[in-house]
Coordinates of C-alpha atoms in Angstrom, one line a residue:
M1 CA -49.0 -50.5 -13.8
S2 CA -49.3 -49.2 -17.8
K3 CA -45.9 -48.8 -19.8
S4 CA -47.2 -45.2 -20.3
F5 CA -46.7 -44.2 -17.2
L6 CA -43.6 -46.6 -16.4
R7 CA -42.3 -43.6 -19.3
Y8 CA -43.6 -41.4 -17.6
L9 CA -41.8 -42.3 -14.3
I10 CA -38.4 -43.1 -16.0
A11 CA -38.5 -39.3 -17.6
L12 CA -39.4 -37.6 -14.7
S13 CA -36.4 -39.0 -12.0
C14 CA -34.7 -38.3 -15.5
L15 CA -35.9 -34.5 -15.4
V16 CA -34.5 -34.4 -11.7
A17 CA -31.3 -35.7 -12.2
A18 CA -30.8 -33.2 -14.4
N19 CA -32.5 -30.2 -12.1
A20 CA -30.2 -31.8 -9.8
S21 CA -27.4 -32.6 -11.7
A22 CA -27.4 -28.1 -13.2
A23 CA -28.2 -26.9 -10.2
E24 CA -25.0 -28.4 -8.7
R25 CA -23.2 -26.8 -10.9
V26 CA -20.1 -24.3 -10.4
P27 CA -19.2 -22.0 -13.2
Y28 CA -16.6 -21.9 -15.0
K29 CA -13.5 -20.4 -13.2
A30 CA -11.9 -17.5 -14.6
M31 CA -8.3 -18.0 -13.3
G32 CA -7.4 -15.6 -9.7
A33 CA -10.3 -14.9 -8.9
P34 CA -12.9 -16.0 -5.9
V35 CA -16.0 -17.9 -7.5
Q36 CA -19.4 -17.1 -6.0
P37 CA -17.9 -15.0 -3.4
K38 CA -19.9 -13.6 -0.7
V39 CA -19.9 -11.5 -1.0
A40 CA -19.8 -9.8 -4.4
A41 CA -17.7 -6.6 -5.0
Q42 CA -16.9 -4.7 -9.1
W43 CA -13.7 -4.1 -9.4
N44 CA -13.8 -1.9 -13.2
Q45 CA -15.6 1.0 -10.9
Y46 CA -14.4 3.5 -8.4
H47 CA -16.0 3.7 -4.8
D48 CA -16.5 7.0 -3.2
G49 CA -16.0 7.0 1.3
E50 CA -20.2 5.6 2.1
A51 CA -19.5 2.9 -0.6
T52 CA -15.6 1.7 0.9
A53 CA -17.3 1.5 4.6
A54 CA -19.9 0.0 2.8
L55 CA -17.6 -2.9 1.3
L56 CA -16.0 -2.4 4.1
K57 CA -18.4 -3.9 6.7
A58 CA -19.8 -6.3 4.2
L59 CA -16.6 -8.1 4.6
V60 CA -16.6 -8.0 7.7
D61 CA -20.2 -9.4 8.1
G62 CA -19.5 -12.2 5.8
H63 CA -16.4 -13.2 7.6
P64 CA -16.6 -12.3 10.9
E65 CA -14.0 -15.5 12.1
R66 CA -10.8 -13.6 9.8
A67 CA -11.8 -10.0 9.9
K68 CA -13.0 -6.9 12.4
L69 CA -12.7 -3.1 11.6
E70 CA -12.3 -0.2 14.0
T71 CA -12.7 3.3 13.7
L72 CA -9.6 5.3 14.5
G73 CA -10.7 8.7 15.0
K74 CA -12.7 11.5 12.9
S75 CA -11.5 13.8 10.6
Y76 CA -11.2 17.2 9.6
E77 CA -14.6 16.9 7.9
G78 CA -16.2 14.1 10.7
R79 CA -15.5 11.1 8.1
E80 CA -14.0 8.0 9.8
L81 CA -11.2 6.3 10.0
Q82 CA -11.3 2.4 9.9
V83 CA -8.8 -0.4 10.0
I84 CA -9.9 -3.4 8.4
T85 CA -7.3 -6.3 10.3
I86 CA -7.7 -9.4 8.2
T87 CA -5.9 -12.9 9.8
N88 CA -7.0 -16.3 11.2
F89 CA -8.2 -15.5 15.4
A90 CA -8.5 -18.6 15.9
K91 CA -4.8 -18.8 14.9
G92 CA -2.0 -17.8 17.3
D93 CA -1.6 -14.5 18.8
V94 CA -2.6 -12.3 17.1
Q95 CA -0.3 -9.6 18.0
R96 CA 3.0 -11.7 17.5
K97 CA 1.6 -12.2 13.5
P98 CA 4.5 -11.1 11.6
G99 CA 1.9 -7.7 10.5
M100 CA 1.4 -6.5 6.7
W101 CA 0.4 -2.2 7.2
I102 CA -1.1 -1.4 4.0
D103 CA -2.5 2.8 3.2
G104 CA -4.0 4.4 0.3
C105 CA -5.2 7.3 -0.7
I106 CA -2.8 9.3 1.6
H107 CA -2.8 11.9 -1.9
A108 CA -6.9 12.5 -2.1
N109 CA -6.8 12.5 -5.7
E110 CA -4.6 9.3 -6.3
V111 CA -8.0 7.3 -6.0
Q112 CA -7.3 4.3 -7.2
A113 CA -5.0 3.7 -4.2
T114 CA -8.2 2.7 -2.5
E115 CA -9.3 0.6 -5.0
V116 CA -6.3 -1.4 -4.3
C117 CA -6.6 -1.8 -0.8
L118 CA -10.1 -3.4 -0.9
Y119 CA -9.1 -5.6 -3.6
T120 CA -6.2 -6.5 -1.4
A121 CA -9.3 -7.3 1.2
W122 CA -11.7 -9.0 -0.3
F123 CA -9.0 -11.3 -2.1
L124 CA -7.6 -12.4 0.9
L125 CA -10.8 -13.3 3.1
E126 CA -12.9 -14.4 -0.2
M127 CA -10.0 -16.5 -1.5
Y128 CA -9.1 -17.7 2.1
G129 CA -9.5 -22.1 2.3
R130 CA -9.5 -21.5 -1.6
N131 CA -6.0 -20.9 -2.5
E132 CA -3.3 -22.2 -0.4
L133 CA -0.7 -18.4 -0.9
V134 CA -3.5 -16.9 0.5
T135 CA -4.5 -19.3 3.2
R136 CA -1.2 -19.6 5.3
L137 CA -1.2 -15.4 4.7
V138 CA -4.2 -16.0 6.6
D139 CA -3.1 -17.6 9.1
D140 CA 0.0 -17.2 9.7
R141 CA 0.5 -13.0 9.5
V142 CA -1.7 -10.2 10.1
F143 CA -2.9 -7.7 7.9
Y144 CA -4.3 -4.1 8.6
I145 CA -5.3 -2.1 6.4
L146 CA -6.8 1.4 5.9
P147 CA -8.0 2.5 2.0
I148 CA -8.7 5.8 2.6
L149 CA -5.4 8.4 4.5
S150 CA -7.5 11.1 3.5
P151 CA -11.1 10.9 3.6
D152 CA -12.1 14.7 2.9
S153 CA -10.6 15.4 -0.1
R154 CA -10.9 12.1 -1.7
D155 CA -15.1 12.5 -1.6
A156 CA -14.4 16.5 -2.5
H157 CA -11.8 15.1 -6.0
F158 CA -15.1 13.0 -6.2
Y159 CA -18.0 15.0 -5.8
E160 CA -16.9 18.5 -6.3
P161 CA -14.8 20.7 -8.9
N162 CA -11.2 19.2 -9.9
N163 CA -8.5 18.1 -12.4
T164 CA -6.8 15.1 -12.4
H165 CA -4.5 16.1 -10.1
S166 CA -7.0 18.2 -7.0
P167 CA -7.0 17.7 -4.3
R168 CA -3.6 17.0 -3.0
S169 CA -4.2 18.2 0.3
G170 CA -6.7 17.7 2.7
Q171 CA -9.6 20.2 3.5
R172 CA -7.9 22.0 6.5
P173 CA -8.3 25.9 5.6
V174 CA -4.8 26.9 4.6
D175 CA -3.5 30.6 3.8
D176 CA -1.5 29.2 0.9
D177 CA -1.3 33.5 -0.6
R178 CA -1.0 34.5 2.6
D179 CA -3.5 37.5 2.8
G180 CA -5.3 36.3 4.7
L181 CA -7.9 34.8 3.6
I182 CA -8.5 30.9 3.5
D183 CA -9.1 29.2 1.0
E184 CA -10.6 32.3 -1.5
D185 CA -9.2 31.4 -4.2
G186 CA -9.4 27.9 -6.0
P187 CA -10.4 27.3 -9.2
D188 CA -14.2 28.0 -10.8
D189 CA -15.9 25.4 -12.8
L190 CA -17.1 27.3 -15.3
D191 CA -19.0 25.4 -17.1
G192 CA -20.5 23.3 -14.7
D193 CA -19.4 19.9 -15.7
G194 CA -17.5 18.7 -12.9
S195 CA -14.0 18.9 -14.4
I196 CA -12.0 21.9 -14.3
T197 CA -10.2 22.0 -17.5
R198 CA -9.0 24.7 -19.9
M199 CA -9.6 27.8 -21.4
R200 CA -8.8 29.5 -24.9
I201 CA -10.1 31.9 -26.6
R202 CA -10.7 32.2 -30.1
D203 CA -7.4 34.5 -31.9
A204 CA -6.2 34.8 -35.3
L205 CA -2.2 35.7 -33.4
G206 CA -2.3 32.5 -30.8
R207 CA 0.3 30.4 -30.9
W208 CA -1.8 26.7 -30.4
K209 CA -4.0 25.1 -32.9
E210 CA -5.9 21.9 -32.1
S211 CA -4.8 18.2 -33.5
D212 CA -5.1 17.6 -36.5
D213 CA -5.5 13.7 -36.0
N214 CA -7.3 13.9 -32.4
P215 CA -9.4 17.0 -32.8
G216 CA -10.0 19.6 -29.2
V217 CA -6.6 17.8 -28.3
M218 CA -4.8 21.0 -28.3
V219 CA -1.2 21.4 -30.0
E220 CA 0.4 24.4 -29.4
V221 CA 1.6 25.9 -34.1
K222 CA 5.1 25.1 -35.4
P223 CA 8.1 27.9 -36.0
G224 CA 6.1 29.6 -38.9
E225 CA 2.7 28.1 -38.6
R226 CA -0.3 29.8 -37.8
G227 CA -2.6 29.7 -34.7
A228 CA -6.1 30.2 -33.9
F229 CA -6.2 29.8 -30.2
T230 CA -4.5 31.6 -27.3
M231 CA -4.7 29.5 -24.0
L232 CA -5.7 31.0 -20.7
G233 CA -4.8 28.9 -18.6
T234 CA -6.8 26.7 -15.7
E235 CA -10.3 27.7 -15.9
G236 CA -11.4 30.4 -13.5
F237 CA -10.8 34.1 -12.9
D238 CA -9.1 35.5 -9.8
N239 CA -11.8 35.6 -6.5
D240 CA -10.0 37.5 -4.7
G241 CA -9.6 40.4 -6.7
D242 CA -5.0 40.0 -7.0
G243 CA -3.8 40.0 -9.9
R244 CA -4.0 36.0 -9.6
V245 CA -5.7 32.9 -10.3
N246 CA -6.7 30.1 -8.7
E247 CA -3.8 30.2 -5.9
D248 CA -5.5 29.5 -2.0
G249 CA -7.9 26.6 -3.6
D250 CA -8.3 23.5 -1.3
G251 CA -5.7 23.4 2.0
S252 CA -2.7 22.9 0.2
Y253 CA -0.7 21.2 2.6
D254 CA 1.0 17.4 2.2
P255 CA -0.3 14.6 4.2
N256 CA 3.0 13.1 3.2
R257 CA 5.8 15.2 4.3
N258 CA 3.8 16.1 8.0
W259 CA 5.4 13.2 9.7
A260 CA 7.9 12.8 12.4
W261 CA 11.1 11.8 11.2
N262 CA 13.4 14.1 9.5
W263 CA 10.4 16.3 9.3
Q264 CA 11.0 20.1 8.0
P265 CA 9.7 23.5 8.5
E266 CA 8.0 25.2 4.8
Y267 CA 10.6 27.0 4.3
V268 CA 12.7 23.8 3.4
Q269 CA 9.8 21.1 2.3
G270 CA 6.7 22.6 1.0
G271 CA 3.2 20.9 2.3
A272 CA 5.2 20.6 5.3
H273 CA 2.0 21.8 8.0
Q274 CA 2.8 23.1 11.4
Y275 CA 5.0 20.2 13.2
P276 CA 5.1 16.6 12.2
F277 CA 1.9 14.9 12.7
S278 CA 0.0 18.4 12.9
I279 CA -2.2 16.9 10.4
L280 CA -4.6 14.4 12.7
E281 CA -5.4 12.1 10.2
D282 CA -1.3 11.5 10.2
R283 CA -1.4 11.0 14.2
F284 CA -4.5 8.4 13.2
A285 CA -2.4 5.9 11.3
A286 CA 0.8 6.4 13.2
D287 CA -0.9 5.9 16.5
F288 CA -2.6 2.8 15.9
I289 CA 1.3 1.6 14.0
T290 CA 2.9 2.1 17.5
A291 CA 0.9 0.3 19.6
H292 CA 0.7 -2.5 16.6
A293 CA 5.2 -3.3 17.3
N294 CA 4.5 -6.8 14.9
I295 CA 3.4 -4.8 12.0
A296 CA 6.8 -5.7 9.7
G297 CA 6.3 -4.9 6.0
A298 CA 4.2 -1.5 5.1
Q299 CA 3.5 -0.7 2.0
S300 CA 1.7 3.0 1.0
Y301 CA -0.4 3.1 -2.6
H302 CA -0.1 6.6 -4.3
N303 CA 0.1 7.4 -8.4
F304 CA 1.4 7.6 -10.1
G305 CA 4.1 6.5 -12.4
G306 CA 4.8 3.2 -12.1
M307 CA 7.4 3.0 -9.5
I308 CA 8.5 1.1 -6.7
L309 CA 10.0 2.9 -4.6
R310 CA 12.4 2.7 -1.1
G311 CA 13.3 5.6 1.3
P312 CA 15.4 7.0 2.0
G313 CA 13.5 10.1 0.8
A314 CA 16.8 12.4 1.6
K315 CA 19.8 12.7 0.1
D316 CA 21.6 13.5 3.9
D317 CA 19.7 10.8 5.3
G318 CA 20.3 7.1 5.3
F319 CA 19.5 3.2 5.6
N320 CA 21.1 0.5 6.4
G321 CA 23.0 -1.5 3.4
R322 CA 22.5 -4.9 4.1
D323 CA 18.0 -3.5 5.0
L324 CA 18.4 -1.2 1.8
E325 CA 20.1 -4.7 -0.1
V326 CA 16.5 -6.9 1.3
M327 CA 14.4 -4.4 0.0
M328 CA 15.5 -3.9 -3.3
A329 CA 16.0 -8.0 -3.8
I330 CA 12.1 -8.1 -2.4
A331 CA 10.9 -4.8 -5.6
K332 CA 14.2 -7.2 -8.0
E333 CA 10.5 -9.6 -8.3
G334 CA 7.8 -6.9 -7.9
E335 CA 9.1 -5.6 -11.1
K336 CA 8.5 -9.1 -13.1
M337 CA 5.0 -8.4 -11.3
L338 CA 4.3 -5.3 -12.4
P339 CA 5.1 -4.5 -15.8
G340 CA 6.5 -1.3 -16.9
Y341 CA 7.3 -0.7 -12.9
R342 CA 10.5 -0.4 -11.9
S343 CA 11.9 -0.7 -8.3
M344 CA 13.6 3.4 -7.8
N345 CA 15.4 5.3 -4.1
I346 CA 12.6 8.6 -3.5
A347 CA 15.7 11.0 -2.8
E348 CA 18.0 9.7 -5.6
E349 CA 15.6 9.1 -8.5
L350 CA 12.7 10.9 -7.7
Y351 CA 12.7 13.7 -5.9
E352 CA 13.6 14.5 -2.5
V353 CA 10.5 13.9 0.5
Y354 CA 11.5 15.2 3.5
G355 CA 8.7 14.5 6.4
G356 CA 7.4 11.1 5.0
E357 CA 5.6 8.1 5.8
V358 CA 8.2 5.4 4.9
D359 CA 11.1 6.4 5.9
W360 CA 9.4 7.4 9.8
L361 CA 8.5 3.1 9.6
Y362 CA 11.5 2.2 8.5
A363 CA 13.7 5.2 10.9
T364 CA 11.5 4.9 14.2
Q365 CA 9.2 1.0 13.4
G366 CA 12.2 -0.5 12.0
I367 CA 9.4 -1.6 9.2
F368 CA 10.0 -2.2 5.5
P369 CA 8.0 -0.4 3.2
F370 CA 7.0 0.2 -0.3
T371 CA 5.8 3.3 -1.7
N372 CA 4.0 2.6 -5.0
E373 CA 3.0 4.3 -7.5
L374 CA 0.6 3.0 -9.2
F375 CA -0.1 2.6 -12.6
S376 CA 2.5 3.0 -15.6
D377 CA 2.5 4.3 -19.4
E378 CA 3.2 2.0 -20.5
N379 CA 0.0 -0.3 -20.0
Y380 CA -1.9 1.5 -22.3
F381 CA -0.3 0.1 -25.4
R382 CA 2.1 -2.5 -23.8
K383 CA 5.0 -0.3 -24.6
P384 CA 6.0 2.9 -24.1
L385 CA 4.5 5.9 -25.4
D386 CA 5.2 7.3 -28.3
A387 CA 4.7 9.9 -31.5
E388 CA 2.1 7.4 -32.3
H389 CA 1.5 6.0 -29.5
N390 CA 0.2 8.3 -27.5
L391 CA -3.2 9.5 -24.4
D392 CA -4.2 10.9 -26.9
E393 CA -4.9 8.1 -29.2
F394 CA -5.6 5.9 -26.3
N395 CA -8.3 8.1 -25.2
K396 CA -9.5 8.4 -29.3
L397 CA -9.0 4.1 -30.1
L398 CA -10.0 3.2 -26.3
L399 CA -11.9 5.3 -24.8
F400 CA -14.0 6.7 -28.4
G401 CA -13.3 10.8 -26.7
E402 CA -14.6 10.2 -23.5
G403 CA -10.9 11.4 -21.4
V404 CA -11.1 14.8 -23.1
A405 CA -14.1 17.3 -22.3
A406 CA -15.8 19.1 -25.8
W407 CA -14.9 22.6 -25.9
R408 CA -18.1 25.0 -24.9
E409 CA -18.4 28.9 -24.6
V410 CA -19.2 29.7 -21.6
E411 CA -18.7 33.9 -19.8
H412 CA -15.4 35.2 -18.2
P413 CA -15.9 37.6 -15.6
L414 CA -12.6 39.5 -17.2
Y415 CA -12.2 38.0 -20.4
G416 CA -15.4 38.3 -21.5
K417 CA -16.9 34.7 -23.7
V418 CA -14.6 32.2 -23.6
E419 CA -14.4 28.8 -24.3
V420 CA -13.6 25.3 -21.8
G421 CA -12.9 22.1 -22.3
G422 CA -9.7 19.4 -22.2
V423 CA -8.8 16.4 -19.9
K424 CA -11.4 16.0 -18.1
K425 CA -10.5 15.0 -13.8
N426 CA -11.3 11.2 -14.4
W427 CA -8.6 10.5 -17.3
R428 CA -4.6 10.4 -17.1
R429 CA -3.6 9.3 -13.3
Q430 CA -6.4 6.9 -13.3
P431 CA -7.0 3.6 -15.1
P432 CA -9.3 3.6 -17.0
S433 CA -12.3 1.2 -16.4
F434 CA -11.1 -2.1 -18.3
L435 CA -7.9 -1.3 -16.3
L436 CA -8.0 -1.6 -12.9
E437 CA -9.0 -4.3 -12.0
E438 CA -5.5 -6.1 -13.4
E439 CA -3.6 -3.0 -11.6
C440 CA -5.3 -3.8 -8.0
H441 CA -4.3 -7.9 -8.6
R442 CA -1.1 -6.8 -9.6
N443 CA -0.2 -4.5 -6.9
M444 CA -1.9 -7.0 -4.6
A445 CA 0.4 -9.5 -5.5
F446 CA 3.4 -7.6 -5.4
T447 CA 2.4 -6.5 -1.6
F448 CA 1.4 -10.6 -0.5
Y449 CA 4.7 -10.9 -2.1
H450 CA 6.3 -8.9 0.7
A451 CA 3.8 -10.0 3.3
D452 CA 5.4 -13.4 2.5
Q453 CA 9.4 -12.6 2.6
L454 CA 8.6 -11.2 6.5
P455 CA 10.0 -12.6 9.1
Q456 CA 10.0 -16.7 9.8
I457 CA 10.7 -18.1 12.5
A458 CA 11.8 -22.4 13.0
F459 CA 13.9 -24.8 15.3
D460 CA 16.1 -26.1 13.2
Q461 CA 18.2 -28.6 15.2
I462 CA 18.1 -29.5 19.2
E463 CA 20.9 -31.5 21.2
I464 CA 20.9 -32.3 24.2
Q465 CA 24.5 -33.6 25.4
P466 CA 25.4 -35.1 29.0
L467 CA 29.0 -33.2 31.4
R468 CA 30.3 -34.1 33.7
G469 CA 28.7 -33.0 37.1
G470 CA 25.8 -33.9 37.0
L471 CA 25.4 -30.4 33.9
Q472 CA 24.2 -31.1 30.8
Q473 CA 24.4 -29.2 27.6
I474 CA 21.7 -28.2 25.3
T475 CA 22.3 -26.8 22.6
V476 CA 20.2 -25.3 19.4
H477 CA 19.3 -24.0 15.8
V478 CA 17.2 -20.8 15.0
R479 CA 17.3 -20.0 11.2
N480 CA 15.3 -17.7 9.3
E481 CA 12.8 -19.1 6.6
R482 CA 12.3 -15.8 4.4
A483 CA 14.4 -13.1 3.4
I484 CA 13.7 -10.2 5.8
P485 CA 15.5 -10.0 9.3
T486 CA 13.4 -10.6 12.3
R487 CA 14.8 -7.2 12.7
A488 CA 15.7 -3.9 10.9
G489 CA 19.5 -3.4 10.2
F490 CA 19.1 0.2 11.8
A491 CA 16.6 -0.3 14.4
A492 CA 19.3 -2.7 16.6
E493 CA 22.1 0.6 15.2
R494 CA 19.4 2.6 16.7
K495 CA 17.5 0.6 18.9
V496 CA 14.3 1.4 17.7
T497 CA 13.3 -2.3 18.7
R498 CA 14.3 -4.5 21.9
P499 CA 16.9 -7.8 20.5
D500 CA 15.1 -10.9 20.0
L501 CA 15.0 -13.0 23.3
L502 CA 16.4 -17.0 22.9
K503 CA 14.4 -18.2 26.1
I504 CA 15.0 -21.9 27.7
T505 CA 12.2 -22.5 30.8
G506 CA 11.7 -25.6 32.7
G507 CA 10.3 -25.9 36.2
Q508 CA 13.1 -28.9 37.6
L509 CA 16.1 -26.6 35.0
R510 CA 18.9 -24.4 36.7
V511 CA 20.4 -22.4 34.2
I512 CA 24.3 -22.2 34.7
A513 CA 25.6 -20.0 31.1
G514 CA 24.3 -19.5 27.6
L515 CA 26.0 -19.1 24.8
T516 CA 26.0 -18.1 21.3
S517 CA 28.5 -18.9 18.4
D518 CA 29.1 -17.5 14.0
D519 CA 29.3 -21.2 13.8
R520 CA 27.0 -24.9 14.4
F521 CA 30.6 -26.0 16.6
F522 CA 30.7 -23.6 19.1
E523 CA 34.6 -23.0 18.0
Q524 CA 34.5 -18.9 19.4
P525 CA 31.9 -18.9 21.6
K526 CA 30.0 -15.8 23.3
E527 CA 29.0 -16.2 26.5
Q528 CA 25.6 -14.2 28.6
P529 CA 26.8 -13.2 31.6
R530 CA 23.9 -11.5 33.4
R531 CA 20.8 -13.6 32.6
P532 CA 21.7 -16.8 30.8
A533 CA 18.0 -18.1 30.3
A534 CA 17.2 -15.2 28.1
I535 CA 20.4 -14.7 25.4
R536 CA 19.9 -12.0 23.7
I537 CA 19.6 -12.4 19.7
E538 CA 20.4 -9.5 18.1
S539 CA 18.6 -10.2 14.4
I540 CA 18.3 -13.7 12.6
P541 CA 19.1 -12.6 8.8
G542 CA 16.4 -13.7 5.8
H543 CA 17.1 -17.3 5.8
G544 CA 20.4 -17.5 8.0
V545 CA 20.8 -19.0 10.9
I546 CA 21.4 -18.6 15.0
H547 CA 23.8 -21.4 17.8
A548 CA 23.2 -20.4 21.3
R549 CA 23.5 -23.2 23.9
W550 CA 23.3 -23.1 27.7
I551 CA 24.6 -25.4 29.8
V552 CA 22.2 -26.3 32.3
A553 CA 21.0 -28.7 35.7
G554 CA 18.4 -30.2 36.5
T555 CA 15.9 -32.9 34.6
G556 CA 12.4 -32.3 33.4
P557 CA 10.5 -30.8 30.2
F558 CA 11.7 -27.8 29.4
T559 CA 10.9 -25.1 27.3
I560 CA 13.1 -23.2 24.1
E561 CA 10.4 -20.2 22.7
Y562 CA 12.3 -17.4 20.4
D563 CA 10.5 -14.0 20.6
S564 CA 11.1 -11.3 18.5
V565 CA 8.8 -8.0 17.6
K566 CA 8.4 -8.7 14.1
A567 CA 9.2 -12.3 14.1
G568 CA 6.7 -13.3 16.4
A569 CA 7.2 -15.9 19.3
V570 CA 7.4 -19.5 19.0
S571 CA 8.6 -22.3 21.0
I572 CA 9.0 -26.2 21.6
E573 CA 9.5 -28.6 24.8
K574 CA 11.4 -31.3 25.7
T575 CA 12.7 -33.5 28.4
L576 CA 15.4 -34.1 30.1
P577 CA 16.6 -37.4 31.5

């Protein structure tokens, strides 16, 4: 073999080794995200109904061992309401794992709510096996995620003329102005740009002008200052000739005022609709939740304002004091994860809500729920807004003017030539692209913390002691390792859910007596007179312990099981000598 050929072989082997090494390289990891996920997804954009369904299907197809998709029913316009269930199906009984319900977009214009739900589902599946917390949550918990509760109007917000606040309702026709017609006088997109903005006319006697710092932005003139425009309100005209403009648009009921707890009619609570759960999409979600009694925590995503909201929604309603302490403790941790967010009570610190979802979840299902109002003003400049740091400045400096539509002259049937322009529908309530993924991740992290605080039962100690007469004494200490109790205080008071059961079974076992005690030494035991083999436990509080004791006759193997609606079932096997 010649030296030149040998050098060629050596060079070739080095090249092959180098190529193999390059093929094995893993991309440089940005912390907090999966590298090379099975399902690629972008989180700097918004998903419409079709894209949402496609992503959910891709996630289930990519992770069939930990995800399944089901349809709850169809919306008013025939769109499917899809829930993705995420857990390790190979580990334990799914229905006996503590469950976490997550939903978004009950108000259709609050579009980023869907993105947080989708991001959460994607992250749980893609980070399983890569992150210890995520793996533990997927193994030990079950997540039920409904990304879009109002699918009709969400697509209407995307593809029909609207402003940033509309449509909050669904698409069922409602006669808002009580003139015998339905949805006949909604806003009119006079310039055809897809956004309902504002109208102005040039008027030397007007009280408005364009901002000196942000041309195109309208500001009211100061006393003694001369204006150049008169503002004519929201883009549109009087379609039905009743002298009013835009007073009867899409729907106009509120899906978050239609739940069957403390529901009030329209004259008390605007948007309540006809009766509790008359809005079918709400009913589908409620039926699913009711059928899954293991759901112990819930998160509903809304916008806007940077709030972690807890009930009650009405001042004449009440939550159990200890339950509220647990909620406030969880929300306090949330404030660390969500800078600019505040933990708040709905009724006392925001406004009163009758027939709201979170109150129904808590009062009728014994669930610990939160509503997050997504995105805080403080996220724009990483500080509270002020005269120098405001939304118009943000639009100019970081959106390069894209958030505001330039003023254009159009013909109006009443006013003649007018100009339309102003804030676009996808600006103000919704985070811009480069802040959207951060919003998704931070809110997801809060939900993970909440899910991790769902009750988790463990046997602390089991003691067996022989007694006279062939009897034996079995003492067990059971603890809840998390902050949320095994049964909400309100649920125990109102008997919403059954008590927990601490059971002992064994083929050769005869249970003579069952006792509980507030202390581990049983100085003042309480006997359960009937069915002592299944001791009823009202609840184990967060990070609490209960003490139980049986007097039994017999020998051989036996099983002790703690059976809780919300905390699931945990068992341990022992043998009596």
